[in-house]
Amino acid sequence: MTVSIWRYSHMILAIVSSLFLTLASLTGIVLAFEPISNAIQPYAIEEIKEISVAQAVTVLKERYDEVFTLEVDENDFVTASVITEEGNIENIYVHPVSGEKLAVVKEKAPIFTFVTNLHRSLFLKSIGRFFVGLFSFLLCLIAVTGFFLLIKRQGGWKKLFSKIHKDYFELRYHAILSRWFIIPIVIIAGTGVYLSAEKFSLLPIDDIEHSVETDDQQVYEKHLLNELPVFRDTPLNSVRKISFPFSDDTEDFYQVEFKDKEILVHQYTGTIVSEMNYPLVKIMTDLSLLLHTGRGSILWSIILLITTGTILFFMYSGFVMIMKRKKKVKTTKQYKTKDECEFIILVGSETGSTYNFARLLYNALIEAGQNVFIADLNTYTTYQKAKYFIVLTATYGEGEATTNARKFEHKFSMITPVSEMNFAVVGFGSLEYLDFCKYAIKVDGLLHGNSKFKPVLPLYKIDNQSSEAFDDWVQQWTSRIGINLNIETFEQDRRTIKFKVLNTPSVNSDNTFLLNLLPQEKIKFQSGDLLAIRPEKDAKERLYSVSKIGNEILLSVKKHELGLCSTYLSKLKENELLEGVIKTNKEFHFPKQVSEIIFISNGTGIAPFLGMIHENLNRRKVYLYWGGRTPDSFRVYKDFVGRGKLTKQLDHIKIAYSQENDNKEYVQNLILKDTSLISSVLERGGTIMICGSLKMQKGVLDVLEEVVMMKLNKMLSDFEDRGQLKMDCY
């Protein structure tokens, strides 16, 4: 319930404020250039810390007929208001040592004047300032609610800067950028609120007033300015403004303003006749102005510029997320009521992605002539004719229910099913998180604990919304219940590319073969990217991890007896053309800034590593662990590996054979023999890359968990969070 409140608050506040925030961000981007353009002017005094107030004041009084004020701004520019020899009153940039006029202070550029008024008051004066303050406050609330949602999404404070789960661009970078820009956004919004409150006199008023008693009868001996300690010992850069006496009367003083106080100095004796500290409200107002505008700091101005641009991106990406969620969770047309259906599909989905799979299953069952009802997990109730109960659910945050599933556990404990149902639970998540499919595990446990529910299959977990894994579950489930389903494919909008087949595949005793392909147009790809192939127009695409050897693609394919795509590939002939789509897989590219890399694979999972070995031109230390059935299984890769060893692009390789005589060995056994090397590579910042079957991945991760705990007294997730563990398994 709490997460839902925060989410809807975040969304509603953003929608209500969207027009203003767009305008404020656009004008903010323009205004961020003003302090930058000011700071690059050639009037900064480099040695200002070494110059005393006495030195500057003396030279100005000598050079000009009269001096009214002397100011030092945030950029260490020194300006003075003076009367020149020609009798003109000018506001000029001066050099405090020579008194030389550097330039006349120009008025604010018209573009900045226009945009400033628009930014501050929307040209509506007081009413506009009120709305600016109000929407600045709403921006604070948007930032706070969004940050809370990010913490929940990541699974707690400690995981705030852990790896962001791979998702579509807008959602992923909405989360990534919010981590880095939450503080600047809060500063911008908070200072905007504060400055608006100050303009409306909502803050405590505590103006300072000097009270000085003077004796007009007393005669004072006039001292030179450089003899007055208060001027002689004060560096010029510590002063903000000096107002000179209007006359020679003893009741006229030098008024010196610092950052935190203001003093009156007797013009003859140099005595400080009054000293008043600025109230906290004024200090905070000055600080807020600097933080909000970026005055005096090019770096902070650039940060403000990027931040305001990021706010625009947040609004765009937030809108995309709302539309995607609305599109994905739109009500599916129900052909029957819940009490008329034999198949009940309940869905737990946070972003709507899980609904894609649920809808595919729903449509396939309808097409097969079944009565099906689909709804949120929150709607769980009794079902009069239900025989099959299917739950497809994601996990939110630290193993919690998604928003549309948060009521399920309570309802399940309160409602008694009418009759027995055969159930299956499918969990969706990411292996990058420790709480992988944790909520699905919980739901599966609840159903197992109720005698009215009989399992058809064990809990099935799907990593990164894998359509291949979902197809596998559908096949297992339908074979158990005795029906045939035709699951539709997800829509693909990527343009296919033609590839020329360079060799006629030769299948070995392990039903494995290599396929060399040459792209027929110039494309960018790396080893570890994926090639999506459809053997037939309406068939499900199959993904193959590619190895880049020069400009060619090398695929390692396992031919399955009933495999549509692998059979199609095995029958290709030299010079034939194949169509496919390259899918970038940045998370599984060869690390560029790492000195040691360990490759772990089994079977055809070695493919991307062959290309990465070829890519290792800098001769970084690379270790390969591979598992196969027999020596004949490895023979197809032998030349590539041997060449890598010969050129020292591969340091060593260790192989495990699971079907060689009676000595069965798996790749995880090799890791147990090399615990010292594995742990030392991780400790030195090296990377481990795993590619192959999910079964192998699980075994390897279990062993690695033991190794790092035993050798380094750390969790494997610590290294995964630092990007030292990369996986691409199937």
Tab-separated table of C-alpha atoms in Angstrom, residues 77 183 327 460 515 523 643 675:
chain	number	residue	atom	x	y	z
A	77	PHE	CA	36.164	40.613	-10.553
A	183	ILE	CA	20.873	15.997	-4.823
A	327	LYS	CA	-0.615	0.016	-22.936
A	460	TYR	CA	9.594	-21.894	-13.073
A	515	LEU	CA	28.758	-21.559	-38.889
A	523	ILE	CA	27.389	-3.114	-39.352
A	643	ARG	CA	45.953	-20.072	-32.089
A	675	THR	CA	40.309	-21.441	-5.893
